[in-house]
PDB file of C-alpha atoms in Angstrom:
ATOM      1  CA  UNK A 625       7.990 -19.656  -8.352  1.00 42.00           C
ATOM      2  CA  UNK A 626       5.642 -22.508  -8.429  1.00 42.00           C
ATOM      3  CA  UNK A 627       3.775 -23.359 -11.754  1.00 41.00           C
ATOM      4  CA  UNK A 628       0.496 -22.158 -11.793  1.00 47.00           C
ATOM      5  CA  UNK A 629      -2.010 -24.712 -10.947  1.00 47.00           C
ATOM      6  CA  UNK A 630      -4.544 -25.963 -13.761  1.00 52.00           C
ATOM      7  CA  UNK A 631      -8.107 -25.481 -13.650  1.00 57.00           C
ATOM      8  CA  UNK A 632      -9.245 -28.805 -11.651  1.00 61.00           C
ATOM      9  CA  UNK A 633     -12.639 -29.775 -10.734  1.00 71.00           C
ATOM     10  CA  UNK A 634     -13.480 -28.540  -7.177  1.00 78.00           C
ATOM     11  CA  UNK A 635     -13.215 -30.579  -4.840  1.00 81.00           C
ATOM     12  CA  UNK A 636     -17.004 -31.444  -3.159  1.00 77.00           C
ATOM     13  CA  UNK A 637     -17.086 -31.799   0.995  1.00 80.00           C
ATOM     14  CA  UNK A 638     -19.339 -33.694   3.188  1.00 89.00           C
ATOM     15  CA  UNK A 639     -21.478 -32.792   6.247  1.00 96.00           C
ATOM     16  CA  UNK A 640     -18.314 -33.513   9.242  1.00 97.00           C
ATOM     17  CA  UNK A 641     -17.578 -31.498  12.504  1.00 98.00           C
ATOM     18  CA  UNK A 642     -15.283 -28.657  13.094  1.00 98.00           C
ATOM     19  CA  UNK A 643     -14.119 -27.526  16.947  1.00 98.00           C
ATOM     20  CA  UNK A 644     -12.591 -24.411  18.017  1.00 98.00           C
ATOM     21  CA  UNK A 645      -9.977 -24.266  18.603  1.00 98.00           C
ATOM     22  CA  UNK A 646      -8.821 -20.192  18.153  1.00 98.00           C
ATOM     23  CA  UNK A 647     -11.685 -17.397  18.343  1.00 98.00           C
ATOM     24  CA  UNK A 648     -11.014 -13.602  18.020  1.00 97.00           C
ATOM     25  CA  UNK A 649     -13.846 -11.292  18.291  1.00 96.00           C
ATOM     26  CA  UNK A 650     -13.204  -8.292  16.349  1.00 94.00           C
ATOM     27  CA  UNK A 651     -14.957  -4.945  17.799  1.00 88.00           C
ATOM     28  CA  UNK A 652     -19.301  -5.417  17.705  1.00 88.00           C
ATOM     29  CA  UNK A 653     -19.606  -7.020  14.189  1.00 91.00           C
ATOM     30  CA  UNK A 654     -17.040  -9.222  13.341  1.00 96.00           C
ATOM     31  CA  UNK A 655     -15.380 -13.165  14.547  1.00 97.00           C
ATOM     32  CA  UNK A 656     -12.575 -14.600  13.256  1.00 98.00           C
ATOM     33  CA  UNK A 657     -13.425 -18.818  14.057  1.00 98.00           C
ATOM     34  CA  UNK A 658     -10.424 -21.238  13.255  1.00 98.00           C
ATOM     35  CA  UNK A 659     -11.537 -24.546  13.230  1.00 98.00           C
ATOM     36  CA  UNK A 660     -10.277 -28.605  13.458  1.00 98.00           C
ATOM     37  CA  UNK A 661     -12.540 -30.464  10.565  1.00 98.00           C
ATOM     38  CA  UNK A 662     -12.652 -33.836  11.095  1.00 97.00           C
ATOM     39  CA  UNK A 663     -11.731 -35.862   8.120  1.00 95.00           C
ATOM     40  CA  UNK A 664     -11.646 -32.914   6.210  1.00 95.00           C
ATOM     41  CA  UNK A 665     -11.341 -32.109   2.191  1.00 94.00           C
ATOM     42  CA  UNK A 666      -8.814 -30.162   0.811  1.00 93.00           C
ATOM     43  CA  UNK A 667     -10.652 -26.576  -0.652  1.00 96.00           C
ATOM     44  CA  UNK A 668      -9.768 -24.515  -3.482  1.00 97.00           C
ATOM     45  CA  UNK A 669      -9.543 -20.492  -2.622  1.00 98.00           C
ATOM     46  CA  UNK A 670     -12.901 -19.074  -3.044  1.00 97.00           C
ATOM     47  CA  UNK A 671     -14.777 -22.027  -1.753  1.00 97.00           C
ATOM     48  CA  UNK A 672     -17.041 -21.778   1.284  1.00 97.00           C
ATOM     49  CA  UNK A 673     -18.481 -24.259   3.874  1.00 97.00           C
ATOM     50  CA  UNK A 674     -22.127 -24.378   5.478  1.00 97.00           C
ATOM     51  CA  UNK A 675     -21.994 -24.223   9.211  1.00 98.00           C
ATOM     52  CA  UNK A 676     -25.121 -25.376  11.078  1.00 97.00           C
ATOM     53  CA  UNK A 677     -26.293 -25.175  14.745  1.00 96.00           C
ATOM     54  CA  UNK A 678     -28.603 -27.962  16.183  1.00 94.00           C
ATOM     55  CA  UNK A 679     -30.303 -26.874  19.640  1.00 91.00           C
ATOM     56  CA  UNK A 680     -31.271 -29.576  21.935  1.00 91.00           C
ATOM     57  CA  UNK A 681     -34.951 -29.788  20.569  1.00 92.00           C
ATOM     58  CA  UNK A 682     -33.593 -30.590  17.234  1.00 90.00           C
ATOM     59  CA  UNK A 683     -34.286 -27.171  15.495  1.00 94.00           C
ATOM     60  CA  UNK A 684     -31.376 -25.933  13.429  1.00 96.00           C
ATOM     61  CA  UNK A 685     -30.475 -23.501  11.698  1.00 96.00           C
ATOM     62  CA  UNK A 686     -27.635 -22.956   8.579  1.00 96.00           C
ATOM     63  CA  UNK A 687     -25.570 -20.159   6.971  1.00 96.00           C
ATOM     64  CA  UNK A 688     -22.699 -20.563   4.612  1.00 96.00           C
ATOM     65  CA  UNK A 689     -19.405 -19.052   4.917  1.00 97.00           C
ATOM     66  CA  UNK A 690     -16.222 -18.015   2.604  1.00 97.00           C
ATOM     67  CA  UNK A 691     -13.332 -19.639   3.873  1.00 98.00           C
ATOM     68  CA  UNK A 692     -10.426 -17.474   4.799  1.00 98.00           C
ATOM     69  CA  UNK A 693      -7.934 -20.199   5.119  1.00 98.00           C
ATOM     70  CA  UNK A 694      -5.607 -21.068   2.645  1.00 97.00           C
ATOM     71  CA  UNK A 695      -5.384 -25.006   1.191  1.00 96.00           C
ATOM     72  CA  UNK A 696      -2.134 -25.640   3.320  1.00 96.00           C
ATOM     73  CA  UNK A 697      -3.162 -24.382   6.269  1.00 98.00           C
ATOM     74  CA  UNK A 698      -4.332 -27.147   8.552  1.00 97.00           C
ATOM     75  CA  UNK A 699      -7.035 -25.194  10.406  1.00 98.00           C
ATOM     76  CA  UNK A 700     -10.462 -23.650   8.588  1.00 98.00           C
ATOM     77  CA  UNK A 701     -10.408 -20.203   8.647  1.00 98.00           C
ATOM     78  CA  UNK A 702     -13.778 -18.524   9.013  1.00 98.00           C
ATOM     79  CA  UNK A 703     -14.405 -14.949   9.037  1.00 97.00           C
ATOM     80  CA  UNK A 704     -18.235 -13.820  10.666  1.00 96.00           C
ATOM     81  CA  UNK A 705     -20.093 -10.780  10.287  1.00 94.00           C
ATOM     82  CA  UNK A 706     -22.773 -10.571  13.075  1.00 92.00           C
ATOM     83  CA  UNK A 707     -26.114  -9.463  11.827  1.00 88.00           C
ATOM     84  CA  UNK A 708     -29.291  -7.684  13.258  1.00 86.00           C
ATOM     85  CA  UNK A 709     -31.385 -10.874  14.356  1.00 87.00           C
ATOM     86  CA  UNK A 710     -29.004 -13.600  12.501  1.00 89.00           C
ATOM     87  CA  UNK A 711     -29.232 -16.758  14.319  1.00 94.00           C
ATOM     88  CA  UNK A 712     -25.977 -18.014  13.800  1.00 96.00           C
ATOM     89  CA  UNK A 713     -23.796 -15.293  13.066  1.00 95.00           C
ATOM     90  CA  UNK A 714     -25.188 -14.029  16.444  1.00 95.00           C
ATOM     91  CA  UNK A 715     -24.757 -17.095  18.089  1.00 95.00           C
ATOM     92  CA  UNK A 716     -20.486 -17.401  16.776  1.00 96.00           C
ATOM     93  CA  UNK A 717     -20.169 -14.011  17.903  1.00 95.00           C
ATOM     94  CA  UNK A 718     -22.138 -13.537  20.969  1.00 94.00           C
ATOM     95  CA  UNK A 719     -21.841 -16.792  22.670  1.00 95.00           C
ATOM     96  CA  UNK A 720     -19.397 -19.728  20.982  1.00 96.00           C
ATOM     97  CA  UNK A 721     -16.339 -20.230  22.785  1.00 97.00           C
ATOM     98  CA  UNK A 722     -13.385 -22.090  21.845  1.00 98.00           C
ATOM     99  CA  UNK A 723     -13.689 -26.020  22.758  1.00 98.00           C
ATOM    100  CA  UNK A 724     -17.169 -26.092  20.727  1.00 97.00           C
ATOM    101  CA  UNK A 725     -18.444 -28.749  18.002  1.00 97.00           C
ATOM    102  CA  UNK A 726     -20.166 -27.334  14.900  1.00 97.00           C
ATOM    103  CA  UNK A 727     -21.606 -29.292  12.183  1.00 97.00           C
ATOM    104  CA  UNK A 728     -19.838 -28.367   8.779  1.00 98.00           C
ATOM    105  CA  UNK A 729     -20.600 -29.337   5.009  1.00 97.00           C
ATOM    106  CA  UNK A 730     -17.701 -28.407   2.253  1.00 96.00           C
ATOM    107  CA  UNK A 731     -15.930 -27.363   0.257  1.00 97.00           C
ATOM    108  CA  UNK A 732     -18.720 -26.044  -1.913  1.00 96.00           C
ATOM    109  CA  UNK A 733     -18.741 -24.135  -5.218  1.00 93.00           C
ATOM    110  CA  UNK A 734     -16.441 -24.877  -8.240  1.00 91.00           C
ATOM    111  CA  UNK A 735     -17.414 -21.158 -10.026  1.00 93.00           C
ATOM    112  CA  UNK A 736     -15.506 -18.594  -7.862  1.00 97.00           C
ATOM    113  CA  UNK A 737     -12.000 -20.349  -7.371  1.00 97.00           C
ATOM    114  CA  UNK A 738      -8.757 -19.467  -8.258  1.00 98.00           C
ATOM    115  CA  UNK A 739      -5.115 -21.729  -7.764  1.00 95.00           C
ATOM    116  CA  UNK A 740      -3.351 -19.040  -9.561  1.00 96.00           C
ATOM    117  CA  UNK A 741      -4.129 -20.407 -12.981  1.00 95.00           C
ATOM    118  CA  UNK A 742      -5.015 -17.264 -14.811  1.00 97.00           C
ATOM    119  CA  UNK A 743      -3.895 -13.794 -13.674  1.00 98.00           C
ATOM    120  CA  UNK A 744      -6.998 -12.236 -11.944  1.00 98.00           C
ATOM    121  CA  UNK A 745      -7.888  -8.711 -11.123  1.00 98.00           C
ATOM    122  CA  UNK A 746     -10.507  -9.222  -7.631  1.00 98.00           C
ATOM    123  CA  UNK A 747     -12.880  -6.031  -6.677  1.00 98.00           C
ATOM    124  CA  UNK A 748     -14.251  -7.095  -3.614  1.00 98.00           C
ATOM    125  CA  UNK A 749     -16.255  -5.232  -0.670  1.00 97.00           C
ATOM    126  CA  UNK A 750     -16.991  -5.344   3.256  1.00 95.00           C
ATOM    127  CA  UNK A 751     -16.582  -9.233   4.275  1.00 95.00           C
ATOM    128  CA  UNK A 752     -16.851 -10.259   0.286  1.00 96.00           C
ATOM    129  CA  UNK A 753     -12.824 -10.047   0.979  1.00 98.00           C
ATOM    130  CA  UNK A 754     -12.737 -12.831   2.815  1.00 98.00           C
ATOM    131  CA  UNK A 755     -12.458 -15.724  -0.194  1.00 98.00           C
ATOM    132  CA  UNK A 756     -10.017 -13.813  -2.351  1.00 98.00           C
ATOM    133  CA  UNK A 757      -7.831 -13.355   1.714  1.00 98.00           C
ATOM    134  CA  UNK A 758      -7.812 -17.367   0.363  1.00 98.00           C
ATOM    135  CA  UNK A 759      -6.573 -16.535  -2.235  1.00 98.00           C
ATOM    136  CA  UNK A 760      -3.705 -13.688  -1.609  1.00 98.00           C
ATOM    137  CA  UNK A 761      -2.465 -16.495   1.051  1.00 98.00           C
ATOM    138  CA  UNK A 762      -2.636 -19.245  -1.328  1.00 98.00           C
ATOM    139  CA  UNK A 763      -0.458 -16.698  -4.020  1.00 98.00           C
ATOM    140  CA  UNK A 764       1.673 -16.037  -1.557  1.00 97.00           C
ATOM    141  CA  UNK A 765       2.682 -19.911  -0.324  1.00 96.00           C
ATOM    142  CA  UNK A 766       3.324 -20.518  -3.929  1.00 97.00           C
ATOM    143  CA  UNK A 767       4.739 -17.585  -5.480  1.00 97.00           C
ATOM    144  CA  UNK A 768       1.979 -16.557  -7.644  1.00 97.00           C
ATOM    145  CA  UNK A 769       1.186 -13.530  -6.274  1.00 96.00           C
ATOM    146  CA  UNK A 770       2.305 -11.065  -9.656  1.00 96.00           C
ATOM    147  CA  UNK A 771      -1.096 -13.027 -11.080  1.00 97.00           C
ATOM    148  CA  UNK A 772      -3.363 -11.540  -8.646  1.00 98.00           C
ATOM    149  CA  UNK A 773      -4.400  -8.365  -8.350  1.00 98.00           C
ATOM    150  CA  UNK A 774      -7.200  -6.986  -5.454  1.00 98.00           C
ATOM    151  CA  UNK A 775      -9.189  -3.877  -5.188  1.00 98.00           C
ATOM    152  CA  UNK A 776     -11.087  -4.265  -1.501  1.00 98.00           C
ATOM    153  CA  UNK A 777     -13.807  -1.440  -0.432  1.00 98.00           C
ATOM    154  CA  UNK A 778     -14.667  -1.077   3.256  1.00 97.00           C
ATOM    155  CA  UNK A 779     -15.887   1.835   5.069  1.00 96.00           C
ATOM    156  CA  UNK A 780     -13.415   2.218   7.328  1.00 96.00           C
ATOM    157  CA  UNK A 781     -10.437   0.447   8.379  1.00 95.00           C
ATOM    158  CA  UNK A 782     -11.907  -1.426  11.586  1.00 93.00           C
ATOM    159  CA  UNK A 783     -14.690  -2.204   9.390  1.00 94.00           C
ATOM    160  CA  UNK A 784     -12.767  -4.418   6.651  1.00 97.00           C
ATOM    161  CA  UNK A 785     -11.838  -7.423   7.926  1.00 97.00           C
ATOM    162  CA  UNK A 786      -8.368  -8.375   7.189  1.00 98.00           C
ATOM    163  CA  UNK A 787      -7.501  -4.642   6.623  1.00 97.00           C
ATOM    164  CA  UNK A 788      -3.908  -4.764   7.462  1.00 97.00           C
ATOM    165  CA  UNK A 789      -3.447  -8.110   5.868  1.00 98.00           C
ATOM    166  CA  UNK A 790      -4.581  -6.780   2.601  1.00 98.00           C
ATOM    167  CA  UNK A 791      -2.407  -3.790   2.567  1.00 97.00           C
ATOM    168  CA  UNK A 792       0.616  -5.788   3.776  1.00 97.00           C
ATOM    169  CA  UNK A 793      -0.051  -7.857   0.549  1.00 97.00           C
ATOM    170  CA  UNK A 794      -0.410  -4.725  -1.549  1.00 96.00           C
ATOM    171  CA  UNK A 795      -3.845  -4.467  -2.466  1.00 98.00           C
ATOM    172  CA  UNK A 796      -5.566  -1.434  -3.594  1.00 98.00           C
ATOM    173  CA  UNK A 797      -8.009  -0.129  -0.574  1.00 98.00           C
ATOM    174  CA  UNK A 798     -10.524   2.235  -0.912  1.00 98.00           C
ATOM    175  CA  UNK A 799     -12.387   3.116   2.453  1.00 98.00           C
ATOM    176  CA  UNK A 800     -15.956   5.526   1.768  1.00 98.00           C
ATOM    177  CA  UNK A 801     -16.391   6.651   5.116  1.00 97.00           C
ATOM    178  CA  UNK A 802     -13.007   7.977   6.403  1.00 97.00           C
ATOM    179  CA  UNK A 803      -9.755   9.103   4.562  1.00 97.00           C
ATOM    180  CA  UNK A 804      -6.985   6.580   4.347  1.00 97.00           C
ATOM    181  CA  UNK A 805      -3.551   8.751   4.093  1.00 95.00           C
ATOM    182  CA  UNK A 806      -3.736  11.018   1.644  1.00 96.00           C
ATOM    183  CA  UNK A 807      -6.811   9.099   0.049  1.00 97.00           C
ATOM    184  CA  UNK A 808     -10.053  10.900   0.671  1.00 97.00           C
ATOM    185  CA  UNK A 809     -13.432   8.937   1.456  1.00 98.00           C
ATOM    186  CA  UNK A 810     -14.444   8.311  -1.732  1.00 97.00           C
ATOM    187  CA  UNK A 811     -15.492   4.524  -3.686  1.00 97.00           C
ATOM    188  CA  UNK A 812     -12.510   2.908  -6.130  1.00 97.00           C
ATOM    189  CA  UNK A 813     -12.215   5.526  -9.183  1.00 97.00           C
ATOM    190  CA  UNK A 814     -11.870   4.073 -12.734  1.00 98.00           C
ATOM    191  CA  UNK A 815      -8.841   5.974 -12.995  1.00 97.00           C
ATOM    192  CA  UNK A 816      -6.458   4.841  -9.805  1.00 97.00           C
ATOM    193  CA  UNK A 817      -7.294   1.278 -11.110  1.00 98.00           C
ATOM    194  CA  UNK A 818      -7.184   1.133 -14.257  1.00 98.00           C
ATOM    195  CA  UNK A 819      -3.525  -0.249 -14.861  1.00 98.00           C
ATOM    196  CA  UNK A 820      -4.868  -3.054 -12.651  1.00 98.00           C
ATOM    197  CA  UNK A 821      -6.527  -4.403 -15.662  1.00 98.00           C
ATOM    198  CA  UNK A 822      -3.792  -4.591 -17.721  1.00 97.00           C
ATOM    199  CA  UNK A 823      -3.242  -8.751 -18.831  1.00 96.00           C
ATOM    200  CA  UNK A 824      -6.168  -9.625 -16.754  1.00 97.00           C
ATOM    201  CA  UNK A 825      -7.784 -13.147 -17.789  1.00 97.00           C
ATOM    202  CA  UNK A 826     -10.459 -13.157 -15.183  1.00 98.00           C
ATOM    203  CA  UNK A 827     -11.971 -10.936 -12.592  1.00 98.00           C
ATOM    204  CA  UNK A 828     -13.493 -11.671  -9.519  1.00 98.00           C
ATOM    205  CA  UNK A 829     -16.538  -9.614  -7.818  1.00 98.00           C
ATOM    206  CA  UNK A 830     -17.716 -10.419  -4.082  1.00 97.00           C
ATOM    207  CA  UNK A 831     -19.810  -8.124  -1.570  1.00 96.00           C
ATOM    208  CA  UNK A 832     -23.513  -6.958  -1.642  1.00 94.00           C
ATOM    209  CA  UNK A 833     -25.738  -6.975  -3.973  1.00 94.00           C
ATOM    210  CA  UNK A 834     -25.689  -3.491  -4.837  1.00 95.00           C
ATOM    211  CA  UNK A 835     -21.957  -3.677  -4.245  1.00 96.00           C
ATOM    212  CA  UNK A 836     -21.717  -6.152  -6.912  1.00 96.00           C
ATOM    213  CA  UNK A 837     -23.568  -3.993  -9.471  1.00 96.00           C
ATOM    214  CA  UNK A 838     -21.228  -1.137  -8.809  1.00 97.00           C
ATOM    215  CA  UNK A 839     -18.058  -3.275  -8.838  1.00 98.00           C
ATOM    216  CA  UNK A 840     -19.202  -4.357 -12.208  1.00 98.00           C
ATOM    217  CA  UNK A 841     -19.558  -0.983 -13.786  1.00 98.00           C
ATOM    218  CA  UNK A 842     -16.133  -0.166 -12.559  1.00 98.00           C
ATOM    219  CA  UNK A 843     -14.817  -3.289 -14.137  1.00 98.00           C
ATOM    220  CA  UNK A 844     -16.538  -2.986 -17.431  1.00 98.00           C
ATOM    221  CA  UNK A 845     -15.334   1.033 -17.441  1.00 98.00           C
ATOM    222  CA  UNK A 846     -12.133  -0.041 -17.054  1.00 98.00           C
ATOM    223  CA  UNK A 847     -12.121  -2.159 -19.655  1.00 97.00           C
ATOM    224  CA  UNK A 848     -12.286  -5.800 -17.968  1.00 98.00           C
ATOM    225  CA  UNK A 849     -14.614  -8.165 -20.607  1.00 97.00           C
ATOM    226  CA  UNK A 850     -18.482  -8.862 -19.111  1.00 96.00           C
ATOM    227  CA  UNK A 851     -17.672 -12.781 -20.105  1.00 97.00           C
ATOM    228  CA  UNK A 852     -14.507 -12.900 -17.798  1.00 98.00           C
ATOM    229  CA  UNK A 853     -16.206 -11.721 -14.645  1.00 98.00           C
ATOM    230  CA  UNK A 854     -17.154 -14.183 -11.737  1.00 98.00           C
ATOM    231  CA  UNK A 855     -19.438 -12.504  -8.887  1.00 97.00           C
ATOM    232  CA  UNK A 856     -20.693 -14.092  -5.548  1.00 95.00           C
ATOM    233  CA  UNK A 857     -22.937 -11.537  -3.600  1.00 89.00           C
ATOM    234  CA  UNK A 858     -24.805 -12.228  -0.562  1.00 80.00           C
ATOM    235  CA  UNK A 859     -28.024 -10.362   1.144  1.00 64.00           C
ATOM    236  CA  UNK A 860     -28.704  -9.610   4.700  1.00 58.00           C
ATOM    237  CA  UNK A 861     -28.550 -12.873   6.110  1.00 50.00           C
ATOM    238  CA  UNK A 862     -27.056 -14.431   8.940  1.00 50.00           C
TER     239      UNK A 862
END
């Protein structure tokens, strides 16, 4: 097993260009992008980039993005939810095609990271999976993955991107809108994850807004410390 990386200042990107070069649209909502950066900066798990479309009149328009990817993976990994009336998350999933240029700016964000340098418990909900996916792929390529632990909420399993991924990796899933085996519909209880938070250093919440407010209660009832929680939630944007 590798030694677990220390805590390092996160490395800062710079507006560049990314191309296609693999695109997967998944069902009406979701597109997995993989991408070529030019010149490109090595990103911690958890980081995200801003992708921005420039029309020919000039106008653009910007959204950021979790990255997907681990570090050693030489493509950027970028996972898409297509909104009601988002101008680029409509645009990736309704029109780009592989071949195509996009202006990018990362790595960004030095708060939600993790290189396997404290053993993390990660609640996490719809495409709020995607960064800690980073991370479960980063564990994995070094052997660190008894130091992170993932609790992933999605309403069904078409619905949660990287569903099979994260059960293949062993994460706990919780879908609310259909059963999952012998699991019925139902939010994470306190009580199927609490040995979870056994050791934990540092927990990780990502989803909604009022997905982040729940995953907190659950962590707090479970006894996971208010001061070692990191959250990134996002609105209806796109």
């Amino acid at each position: 097993m590798s030694a677990p990386a220390e805590a390092a200042p996160a490395p800062v990107g710079h507006w560049t260009t990314g191309t296609v070069v693999e695109l997967e649209r998944l069902g009406d909502r979701l597109v997995r992008l993989r991408l070529d950066v030019a010149d490109r900066t090595d990103h911690l798990p958890g980081q995200h980039y801003v992708l921005r479309l420039r029309a020919p009149d000039g106008y653009t328009a910007q959204r950021s993005y979790s990255v997907a990817s681990s570090p050693d993976d030489p493509l950027l990994e970028l996972m898409v939810e297509c909104l009601p009336g988002g101008e680029v998350s409509g645009h990736l999933h309704d029109v780009a095609d592989v071949g195509d240029v996009f202006e990018l700016r990362g790595p960004i964000g030095g708060w939600f990271t993790w290189s396997g340098e404290a053993t993390a418990l990660c609640v996490v909900g719809g495409t709020g999976v995607v960064p800690v996916v980073a991370m479960l792929r980063h564990a994995r390529a070094h052997g660190l993955t008894d130091r992170l632990r993932v609790v992933a909420v999605g309403r069904s399993l078409a619905e949660l991107p990287y569903a099979a991924e994260l059960i293949e990796a062993g994460a706990f899933v919780a879908l609310t809108r259909e059963n999952l085996g012998d699991r019925v519909a139902a939010p994470p209880y306190p009580e199927e994850i609490a040995a979870l938070a056994d050791g934990v250093e540092r927990a990780y919440v990502c989803g909604s807004v009022g997905f982040a407010s729940y995953a907190t209660r659950l962590l707090g009832e479970i006894g996971v410390r208010s001061d070692t929680i990191r959250i990134e939630q996002f609105g209806a944007t796109g």
